[in-house]
């Protein structure tokens, strides 16, 4: 496999095999997709469904921001507002960010990156997508039921979630099914990585994206069942009146919060770890340098998965836990910053003295580092017990997790999309338009969320429908930012959709990457590789790069 | 193009028993953590309501619990022996053992049915007026009792269905001396159900 | 990885393990009749853990399988234990 494709202007295919989009079909039309066990097609299915849900979530977010542009009622009733922020949270978390990178790009690229023909359990993979879609619909069906969607917030805190008359059960069951889908994906990836690595691909020759998916897989398997059972228990409590969490029946709402966050904090790492993996893929390619500290990045993924599972109660510093728990969880929260910082340092060190090319994917990666650093540091602020009391449940928190989740993972997803788009679809998008979209997204993002830090620090509570006049300016800037951000999203996706139809044919290796996916045609053939490669080099070996440049010139 | 079709066919022939086993174990971990979440809830409430739990557990019949424990332990034995039998090539012996396992699973469920209906008869079921007159600690105890043993019983039923499939697969030769990973994985699932009960039994029946 | 191809556990081993499990069950029921205060739960869970370990090692073949399975199981149980211990850092010290 040592031969690296040089930019020769073709897509790398020798014409003997059709690409996966045109390979022999078992079913016709749409059935060829929704019953396909090809990991690449399942990845695309996830991409389409995930982006559809994302669009819905963006609309809800837009409406919320519009409502908050001025104090008092603007466009909706308070009850509608409560339901909309709940739906926004549920959709964005369970239907967009959690499946965003592992299920879409992990499915498509994990087998290719480790030199396999498919994942270990292709049919389970398809089932996982079906569960995802079914779960999504179950969660959203409450929109059309009398009583309307849940108004509990995505956290479904007890006792309100057993008392409210809105349709909480569909949201709970939907999240349960989605959790199951996420578990199956994780299970599949771990088995794939253990069993299907190509000859010569030892653990430390795996691309870092594969490492991050491995760490994510363990978190998915070992944390998701906790939220599954918790949500199920709430549903059972609502259905049958069994006393478990409801204080009226002897329950303890704090236990619910513990269980909920035992999953939902690690879930944050399910969201961010694959994004970190993507950034570790993008940066060496566009800096033309071997990644700095490969082993540290690989180990830090595992360390984040481990420590990230031990910090959940920092969401509960104001509920009246014991002092021992308070300092313990505060300490552990600070510890998790170490592996995260290791990654940031390594990325920056990779950039140093690299030949940086500012292609769209690289711009998104740089935005990731910028946003993640802000999001990470404000996270540390909340880990401090005293400060946490002050900013708990304010819009400071909202700003913090949007910086990490959207500014981090969201931009990671966009970066991955621009990085791998030519490989996935065999077409090239307009790079100039992509860069313009990036400018809108970056500026819009900062305008949308940074004011919320300030408002929150000044005392603006989160999830509030109304606010005092002194917060007006911050909310106003934020809403304007949301318009700019959405403009950026529209430009970006229009550009990509046009490229699907009219973009010029992509070459096999448009960016000069050296991982396995760039050695095969764009788009890949059905079985990925004509012949299973034998891996001899380290994953980010750019020593050949100078020779490559010479050939090009 | 023909070449691709051929390759696609071969892909499905490709078999990785160890991979299948890894997948099964990973799945078992999710089951373990699922019940683990409930054990955590149990632990917290038992800590909070120690005396009430001891009092409420007197309502349960230790003898029925003990019988069910023995039934499940024995079913695990027959399950394990069915795999040994199949691998040693005695298909009929293997079928007998699977049949016995299914029988024990049914016995467990029948036992559970009588146990639950006795409770219902005494008015001790979720949401009943009788239950609501009890102290809160006892309400929570019965809440957990029904949910945990109920979910366990659900797993017994799922395991039972899987075993019925296995019976017919072994009978038809789909699962055989060379290809027994499906039976082995079903066995793993069945043993996990057993392990969960091993913990449920002392936690609900043997409190004093 | 042909490790488990060549090891078939005999009926005798299984029956011996089963007898041990039954004996441990008898023990735990007997011990439950005595009031040992806080130790009751420790003993009950200790016996249950031994039983679970036996089932996993012999019935579930962990003893004969590849090492990776034992590491996996260890990680899973460790995770659960950590969840419980950390939650009790709250409940044990409240007030």
PDB file of N, CA and C in Angstrom, chain B residues 92-171:
ATOM      1  N   UNK B  92     -28.496 -35.409  19.763  1.00  0.00           N
ATOM      2  CA  UNK B  92     -29.725 -35.688  20.500  1.00  0.00           C
ATOM      3  C   UNK B  92     -29.599 -35.332  21.974  1.00  0.00           C
ATOM      4  N   UNK B  93     -28.427 -35.612  22.534  1.00  0.00           N
ATOM      5  CA  UNK B  93     -28.195 -35.255  23.927  1.00  0.00           C
ATOM      6  C   UNK B  93     -28.290 -33.734  24.088  1.00  0.00           C
ATOM      7  N   UNK B  94     -27.692 -33.031  23.124  1.00  0.00           N
ATOM      8  CA  UNK B  94     -27.720 -31.572  23.155  1.00  0.00           C
ATOM      9  C   UNK B  94     -29.157 -31.082  23.118  1.00  0.00           C
ATOM     10  N   UNK B  95     -29.957 -31.679  22.211  1.00  0.00           N
ATOM     11  CA  UNK B  95     -31.366 -31.283  22.117  1.00  0.00           C
ATOM     12  C   UNK B  95     -32.092 -31.518  23.442  1.00  0.00           C
ATOM     13  N   UNK B  96     -31.782 -32.659  24.073  1.00  0.00           N
ATOM     14  CA  UNK B  96     -32.409 -32.957  25.366  1.00  0.00           C
ATOM     15  C   UNK B  96     -32.076 -31.879  26.386  1.00  0.00           C
ATOM     16  N   UNK B  97     -30.803 -31.496  26.419  1.00  0.00           N
ATOM     17  CA  UNK B  97     -30.399 -30.474  27.391  1.00  0.00           C
ATOM     18  C   UNK B  97     -31.064 -29.143  27.105  1.00  0.00           C
ATOM     19  N   UNK B  98     -31.153 -28.771  25.817  1.00  0.00           N
ATOM     20  CA  UNK B  98     -31.828 -27.502  25.492  1.00  0.00           C
ATOM     21  C   UNK B  98     -33.286 -27.582  25.926  1.00  0.00           C
ATOM     22  N   UNK B  99     -33.889 -28.746  25.656  1.00  0.00           N
ATOM     23  CA  UNK B  99     -35.289 -28.919  26.049  1.00  0.00           C
ATOM     24  C   UNK B  99     -35.453 -28.747  27.566  1.00  0.00           C
ATOM     25  N   UNK B 100     -34.535 -29.355  28.312  1.00  0.00           N
ATOM     26  CA  UNK B 100     -34.591 -29.232  29.775  1.00  0.00           C
ATOM     27  C   UNK B 100     -34.452 -27.768  30.208  1.00  0.00           C
ATOM     28  N   UNK B 101     -33.546 -27.048  29.536  1.00  0.00           N
ATOM     29  CA  UNK B 101     -33.360 -25.639  29.877  1.00  0.00           C
ATOM     30  C   UNK B 101     -34.656 -24.872  29.659  1.00  0.00           C
ATOM     31  N   UNK B 102     -35.292 -25.130  28.513  1.00  0.00           N
ATOM     32  CA  UNK B 102     -36.564 -24.468  28.224  1.00  0.00           C
ATOM     33  C   UNK B 102     -37.590 -24.824  29.298  1.00  0.00           C
ATOM     34  N   UNK B 103     -37.599 -26.112  29.687  1.00  0.00           N
ATOM     35  CA  UNK B 103     -38.533 -26.555  30.717  1.00  0.00           C
ATOM     36  C   UNK B 103     -38.317 -25.785  32.027  1.00  0.00           C
ATOM     37  N   UNK B 104     -37.046 -25.657  32.426  1.00  0.00           N
ATOM     38  CA  UNK B 104     -36.745 -24.946  33.677  1.00  0.00           C
ATOM     39  C   UNK B 104     -37.131 -23.477  33.571  1.00  0.00           C
ATOM     40  N   UNK B 105     -36.919 -22.897  32.394  1.00  0.00           N
ATOM     41  CA  UNK B 105     -37.288 -21.491  32.202  1.00  0.00           C
ATOM     42  C   UNK B 105     -38.788 -21.326  32.407  1.00  0.00           C
ATOM     43  N   UNK B 106     -39.559 -22.268  31.828  1.00  0.00           N
ATOM     44  CA  UNK B 106     -41.018 -22.200  31.998  1.00  0.00           C
ATOM     45  C   UNK B 106     -41.396 -22.363  33.466  1.00  0.00           C
ATOM     46  N   UNK B 107     -40.716 -23.310  34.126  1.00  0.00           N
ATOM     47  CA  UNK B 107     -40.987 -23.559  35.530  1.00  0.00           C
ATOM     48  C   UNK B 107     -40.771 -22.281  36.342  1.00  0.00           C
ATOM     49  N   UNK B 108     -39.694 -21.592  36.027  1.00  0.00           N
ATOM     50  CA  UNK B 108     -39.385 -20.335  36.718  1.00  0.00           C
ATOM     51  C   UNK B 108     -40.532 -19.348  36.540  1.00  0.00           C
ATOM     52  N   UNK B 109     -40.998 -19.241  35.293  1.00  0.00           N
ATOM     53  CA  UNK B 109     -42.044 -18.260  35.003  1.00  0.00           C
ATOM     54  C   UNK B 109     -43.358 -18.617  35.692  1.00  0.00           C
ATOM     55  N   UNK B 110     -43.676 -19.915  35.701  1.00  0.00           N
ATOM     56  CA  UNK B 110     -44.907 -20.347  36.359  1.00  0.00           C
ATOM     57  C   UNK B 110     -44.844 -20.000  37.851  1.00  0.00           C
ATOM     58  N   UNK B 111     -43.718 -20.314  38.429  1.00  0.00           N
ATOM     59  CA  UNK B 111     -43.477 -20.009  39.834  1.00  0.00           C
ATOM     60  C   UNK B 111     -43.662 -18.517  40.112  1.00  0.00           C
ATOM     61  N   UNK B 112     -43.040 -17.713  39.223  1.00  0.00           N
ATOM     62  CA  UNK B 112     -43.107 -16.252  39.336  1.00  0.00           C
ATOM     63  C   UNK B 112     -44.553 -15.791  39.239  1.00  0.00           C
ATOM     64  N   UNK B 113     -45.304 -16.432  38.330  1.00  0.00           N
ATOM     65  CA  UNK B 113     -46.701 -16.057  38.138  1.00  0.00           C
ATOM     66  C   UNK B 113     -47.490 -16.250  39.425  1.00  0.00           C
ATOM     67  N   UNK B 114     -47.294 -17.411  40.056  1.00  0.00           N
ATOM     68  CA  UNK B 114     -48.025 -17.660  41.300  1.00  0.00           C
ATOM     69  C   UNK B 114     -47.595 -16.703  42.398  1.00  0.00           C
ATOM     70  N   UNK B 115     -46.314 -16.402  42.420  1.00  0.00           N
ATOM     71  CA  UNK B 115     -45.808 -15.494  43.433  1.00  0.00           C
ATOM     72  C   UNK B 115     -46.431 -14.107  43.276  1.00  0.00           C
ATOM     73  N   UNK B 116     -46.426 -13.621  42.053  1.00  0.00           N
ATOM     74  CA  UNK B 116     -46.985 -12.288  41.803  1.00  0.00           C
ATOM     75  C   UNK B 116     -48.490 -12.266  42.064  1.00  0.00           C
ATOM     76  N   UNK B 117     -49.178 -13.305  41.617  1.00  0.00           N
ATOM     77  CA  UNK B 117     -50.642 -13.247  41.803  1.00  0.00           C
ATOM     78  C   UNK B 117     -51.006 -13.297  43.281  1.00  0.00           C
ATOM     79  N   UNK B 118     -50.190 -13.972  44.096  1.00  0.00           N
ATOM     80  CA  UNK B 118     -50.443 -13.957  45.536  1.00  0.00           C
ATOM     81  C   UNK B 118     -50.324 -12.537  46.073  1.00  0.00           C
ATOM     82  N   UNK B 119     -49.313 -11.826  45.589  1.00  0.00           N
ATOM     83  CA  UNK B 119     -49.132 -10.428  46.012  1.00  0.00           C
ATOM     84  C   UNK B 119     -50.311  -9.578  45.576  1.00  0.00           C
ATOM     85  N   UNK B 120     -50.724  -9.774  44.329  1.00  0.00           N
ATOM     86  CA  UNK B 120     -51.858  -9.001  43.814  1.00  0.00           C
ATOM     87  C   UNK B 120     -53.102  -9.292  44.655  1.00  0.00           C
ATOM     88  N   UNK B 121     -53.226 -10.567  45.020  1.00  0.00           N
ATOM     89  CA  UNK B 121     -54.369 -10.979  45.813  1.00  0.00           C
ATOM     90  C   UNK B 121     -54.407 -10.230  47.138  1.00  0.00           C
ATOM     91  N   UNK B 122     -53.239  -9.992  47.701  1.00  0.00           N
ATOM     92  CA  UNK B 122     -53.172  -9.262  48.964  1.00  0.00           C
ATOM     93  C   UNK B 122     -53.244  -7.755  48.752  1.00  0.00           C
ATOM     94  N   UNK B 123     -53.451  -7.363  47.504  1.00  0.00           N
ATOM     95  CA  UNK B 123     -53.570  -5.932  47.234  1.00  0.00           C
ATOM     96  C   UNK B 123     -52.245  -5.205  47.153  1.00  0.00           C
ATOM     97  N   UNK B 124     -51.172  -5.969  47.088  1.00  0.00           N
ATOM     98  CA  UNK B 124     -49.858  -5.317  47.025  1.00  0.00           C
ATOM     99  C   UNK B 124     -49.385  -5.207  45.581  1.00  0.00           C
ATOM    100  N   UNK B 125     -49.976  -4.274  44.850  1.00  0.00           N
ATOM    101  CA  UNK B 125     -49.460  -4.051  43.502  1.00  0.00           C
ATOM    102  C   UNK B 125     -49.394  -2.545  43.258  1.00  0.00           C
ATOM    103  N   UNK B 126     -48.578  -2.122  42.291  1.00  0.00           N
ATOM    104  CA  UNK B 126     -48.352  -0.694  42.079  1.00  0.00           C
ATOM    105  C   UNK B 126     -49.657   0.061  41.908  1.00  0.00           C
ATOM    106  N   UNK B 127     -49.808   1.150  42.618  1.00  0.00           N
ATOM    107  CA  UNK B 127     -50.971   2.001  42.470  1.00  0.00           C
ATOM    108  C   UNK B 127     -52.180   1.539  43.278  1.00  0.00           C
ATOM    109  N   UNK B 128     -52.087   0.389  43.964  1.00  0.00           N
ATOM    110  CA  UNK B 128     -53.250  -0.091  44.718  1.00  0.00           C
ATOM    111  C   UNK B 128     -53.422   0.738  45.985  1.00  0.00           C
ATOM    112  N   UNK B 129     -54.656   0.813  46.454  1.00  0.00           N
ATOM    113  CA  UNK B 129     -54.923   1.612  47.648  1.00  0.00           C
ATOM    114  C   UNK B 129     -54.221   1.029  48.864  1.00  0.00           C
ATOM    115  N   UNK B 130     -54.214  -0.306  48.906  1.00  0.00           N
ATOM    116  CA  UNK B 130     -53.577  -1.000  50.020  1.00  0.00           C
ATOM    117  C   UNK B 130     -52.108  -0.588  50.132  1.00  0.00           C
ATOM    118  N   UNK B 131     -51.452  -0.574  48.974  1.00  0.00           N
ATOM    119  CA  UNK B 131     -50.013  -0.262  48.962  1.00  0.00           C
ATOM    120  C   UNK B 131     -49.778   1.171  49.416  1.00  0.00           C
ATOM    121  N   UNK B 132     -50.680   2.076  48.992  1.00  0.00           N
ATOM    122  CA  UNK B 132     -50.464   3.486  49.295  1.00  0.00           C
ATOM    123  C   UNK B 132     -50.624   3.800  50.778  1.00  0.00           C
ATOM    124  N   UNK B 133     -51.262   2.874  51.545  1.00  0.00           N
ATOM    125  CA  UNK B 133     -51.381   3.115  52.978  1.00  0.00           C
ATOM    126  C   UNK B 133     -50.079   2.778  53.705  1.00  0.00           C
ATOM    127  N   UNK B 134     -49.200   2.049  53.045  1.00  0.00           N
ATOM    128  CA  UNK B 134     -47.939   1.638  53.687  1.00  0.00           C
ATOM    129  C   UNK B 134     -47.000   2.840  53.829  1.00  0.00           C
ATOM    130  N   UNK B 135     -46.000   2.717  54.708  1.00  0.00           N
ATOM    131  CA  UNK B 135     -44.991   3.779  54.789  1.00  0.00           C
ATOM    132  C   UNK B 135     -44.247   3.893  53.466  1.00  0.00           C
ATOM    133  N   UNK B 136     -43.679   5.068  53.200  1.00  0.00           N
ATOM    134  CA  UNK B 136     -43.052   5.320  51.909  1.00  0.00           C
ATOM    135  C   UNK B 136     -41.929   4.343  51.577  1.00  0.00           C
ATOM    136  N   UNK B 137     -41.151   3.994  52.594  1.00  0.00           N
ATOM    137  CA  UNK B 137     -40.042   3.068  52.360  1.00  0.00           C
ATOM    138  C   UNK B 137     -40.538   1.753  51.795  1.00  0.00           C
ATOM    139  N   UNK B 138     -41.703   1.310  52.270  1.00  0.00           N
ATOM    140  CA  UNK B 138     -42.232   0.033  51.781  1.00  0.00           C
ATOM    141  C   UNK B 138     -42.802   0.184  50.370  1.00  0.00           C
ATOM    142  N   UNK B 139     -43.407   1.351  50.089  1.00  0.00           N
ATOM    143  CA  UNK B 139     -43.908   1.576  48.725  1.00  0.00           C
ATOM    144  C   UNK B 139     -42.734   1.456  47.737  1.00  0.00           C
ATOM    145  N   UNK B 140     -41.626   2.099  48.103  1.00  0.00           N
ATOM    146  CA  UNK B 140     -40.460   2.062  47.219  1.00  0.00           C
ATOM    147  C   UNK B 140     -39.937   0.632  47.080  1.00  0.00           C
ATOM    148  N   UNK B 141     -39.941  -0.104  48.213  1.00  0.00           N
ATOM    149  CA  UNK B 141     -39.470  -1.488  48.150  1.00  0.00           C
ATOM    150  C   UNK B 141     -40.290  -2.284  47.135  1.00  0.00           C
ATOM    151  N   UNK B 142     -41.614  -2.154  47.224  1.00  0.00           N
ATOM    152  CA  UNK B 142     -42.436  -2.933  46.297  1.00  0.00           C
ATOM    153  C   UNK B 142     -42.315  -2.408  44.870  1.00  0.00           C
ATOM    154  N   UNK B 143     -42.142  -1.089  44.737  1.00  0.00           N
ATOM    155  CA  UNK B 143     -41.907  -0.539  43.398  1.00  0.00           C
ATOM    156  C   UNK B 143     -40.704  -1.206  42.764  1.00  0.00           C
ATOM    157  N   UNK B 144     -39.596  -1.243  43.512  1.00  0.00           N
ATOM    158  CA  UNK B 144     -38.369  -1.844  42.983  1.00  0.00           C
ATOM    159  C   UNK B 144     -38.549  -3.337  42.766  1.00  0.00           C
ATOM    160  N   UNK B 145     -39.243  -3.987  43.714  1.00  0.00           N
ATOM    161  CA  UNK B 145     -39.451  -5.430  43.591  1.00  0.00           C
ATOM    162  C   UNK B 145     -40.147  -5.762  42.277  1.00  0.00           C
ATOM    163  N   UNK B 146     -41.230  -5.034  41.999  1.00  0.00           N
ATOM    164  CA  UNK B 146     -41.968  -5.341  40.770  1.00  0.00           C
ATOM    165  C   UNK B 146     -41.151  -5.009  39.530  1.00  0.00           C
ATOM    166  N   UNK B 147     -40.504  -3.856  39.538  1.00  0.00           N
ATOM    167  CA  UNK B 147     -39.776  -3.454  38.335  1.00  0.00           C
ATOM    168  C   UNK B 147     -38.588  -4.386  38.087  1.00  0.00           C
ATOM    169  N   UNK B 148     -37.818  -4.669  39.141  1.00  0.00           N
ATOM    170  CA  UNK B 148     -36.593  -5.458  38.928  1.00  0.00           C
ATOM    171  C   UNK B 148     -36.900  -6.912  38.605  1.00  0.00           C
ATOM    172  N   UNK B 149     -37.797  -7.531  39.397  1.00  0.00           N
ATOM    173  CA  UNK B 149     -38.097  -8.929  39.059  1.00  0.00           C
ATOM    174  C   UNK B 149     -38.895  -8.989  37.762  1.00  0.00           C
ATOM    175  N   UNK B 150     -39.691  -7.948  37.497  1.00  0.00           N
ATOM    176  CA  UNK B 150     -40.455  -7.923  36.252  1.00  0.00           C
ATOM    177  C   UNK B 150     -39.543  -7.854  35.056  1.00  0.00           C
ATOM    178  N   UNK B 151     -38.569  -6.957  35.114  1.00  0.00           N
ATOM    179  CA  UNK B 151     -37.646  -6.833  33.992  1.00  0.00           C
ATOM    180  C   UNK B 151     -36.805  -8.107  33.845  1.00  0.00           C
ATOM    181  N   UNK B 152     -36.490  -8.719  35.008  1.00  0.00           N
ATOM    182  CA  UNK B 152     -35.755  -9.979  34.941  1.00  0.00           C
ATOM    183  C   UNK B 152     -36.606 -11.049  34.272  1.00  0.00           C
ATOM    184  N   UNK B 153     -37.892 -11.101  34.656  1.00  0.00           N
ATOM    185  CA  UNK B 153     -38.783 -12.090  34.046  1.00  0.00           C
ATOM    186  C   UNK B 153     -38.886 -11.862  32.539  1.00  0.00           C
ATOM    187  N   UNK B 154     -38.898 -10.590  32.145  1.00  0.00           N
ATOM    188  CA  UNK B 154     -38.931 -10.271  30.710  1.00  0.00           C
ATOM    189  C   UNK B 154     -37.705 -10.861  30.010  1.00  0.00           C
ATOM    190  N   UNK B 155     -36.560 -10.766  30.686  1.00  0.00           N
ATOM    191  CA  UNK B 155     -35.342 -11.335  30.107  1.00  0.00           C
ATOM    192  C   UNK B 155     -35.417 -12.856  30.045  1.00  0.00           C
ATOM    193  N   UNK B 156     -36.065 -13.460  31.057  1.00  0.00           N
ATOM    194  CA  UNK B 156     -36.247 -14.916  31.010  1.00  0.00           C
ATOM    195  C   UNK B 156     -37.082 -15.279  29.780  1.00  0.00           C
ATOM    196  N   UNK B 157     -38.134 -14.480  29.546  1.00  0.00           N
ATOM    197  CA  UNK B 157     -38.998 -14.764  28.394  1.00  0.00           C
ATOM    198  C   UNK B 157     -38.200 -14.630  27.089  1.00  0.00           C
ATOM    199  N   UNK B 158     -37.412 -13.567  26.981  1.00  0.00           N
ATOM    200  CA  UNK B 158     -36.601 -13.388  25.766  1.00  0.00           C
ATOM    201  C   UNK B 158     -35.645 -14.568  25.600  1.00  0.00           C
ATOM    202  N   UNK B 159     -34.996 -14.938  26.716  1.00  0.00           N
ATOM    203  CA  UNK B 159     -34.074 -16.069  26.665  1.00  0.00           C
ATOM    204  C   UNK B 159     -34.780 -17.342  26.232  1.00  0.00           C
ATOM    205  N   UNK B 160     -35.988 -17.506  26.736  1.00  0.00           N
ATOM    206  CA  UNK B 160     -36.800 -18.679  26.388  1.00  0.00           C
ATOM    207  C   UNK B 160     -37.043 -18.741  24.877  1.00  0.00           C
ATOM    208  N   UNK B 161     -37.424 -17.589  24.323  1.00  0.00           N
ATOM    209  CA  UNK B 161     -37.696 -17.539  22.877  1.00  0.00           C
ATOM    210  C   UNK B 161     -36.422 -17.891  22.097  1.00  0.00           C
ATOM    211  N   UNK B 162     -35.303 -17.308  22.528  1.00  0.00           N
ATOM    212  CA  UNK B 162     -34.039 -17.601  21.849  1.00  0.00           C
ATOM    213  C   UNK B 162     -33.756 -19.102  21.901  1.00  0.00           C
ATOM    214  N   UNK B 163     -34.003 -19.706  23.089  1.00  0.00           N
ATOM    215  CA  UNK B 163     -33.701 -21.128  23.246  1.00  0.00           C
ATOM    216  C   UNK B 163     -34.585 -21.994  22.347  1.00  0.00           C
ATOM    217  N   UNK B 164     -35.842 -21.579  22.190  1.00  0.00           N
ATOM    218  CA  UNK B 164     -36.723 -22.328  21.285  1.00  0.00           C
ATOM    219  C   UNK B 164     -36.146 -22.301  19.867  1.00  0.00           C
ATOM    220  N   UNK B 165     -35.691 -21.120  19.454  1.00  0.00           N
ATOM    221  CA  UNK B 165     -35.046 -21.026  18.139  1.00  0.00           C
ATOM    222  C   UNK B 165     -33.851 -21.960  18.056  1.00  0.00           C
ATOM    223  N   UNK B 166     -33.033 -21.938  19.118  1.00  0.00           N
ATOM    224  CA  UNK B 166     -31.824 -22.760  19.121  1.00  0.00           C
ATOM    225  C   UNK B 166     -32.182 -24.240  18.991  1.00  0.00           C
ATOM    226  N   UNK B 167     -33.262 -24.622  19.684  1.00  0.00           N
ATOM    227  CA  UNK B 167     -33.693 -26.019  19.626  1.00  0.00           C
ATOM    228  C   UNK B 167     -33.918 -26.433  18.169  1.00  0.00           C
ATOM    229  N   UNK B 168     -34.626 -25.561  17.436  1.00  0.00           N
ATOM    230  CA  UNK B 168     -34.924 -25.924  16.050  1.00  0.00           C
ATOM    231  C   UNK B 168     -33.694 -25.787  15.156  1.00  0.00           C
ATOM    232  N   UNK B 169     -32.832 -24.846  15.456  1.00  0.00           N
ATOM    233  CA  UNK B 169     -31.598 -24.712  14.660  1.00  0.00           C
ATOM    234  C   UNK B 169     -30.717 -25.950  14.831  1.00  0.00           C
ATOM    235  N   UNK B 170     -30.603 -26.407  16.078  1.00  0.00           N
ATOM    236  CA  UNK B 170     -29.770 -27.600  16.303  1.00  0.00           C
ATOM    237  C   UNK B 170     -30.427 -28.802  15.626  1.00  0.00           C
ATOM    238  N   UNK B 171     -31.745 -28.849  15.748  1.00  0.00           N
ATOM    239  CA  UNK B 171     -32.473 -29.975  15.162  1.00  0.00           C
ATOM    240  C   UNK B 171     -32.262 -30.027  13.650  1.00  0.00           C
TER     241      UNK B 171
END
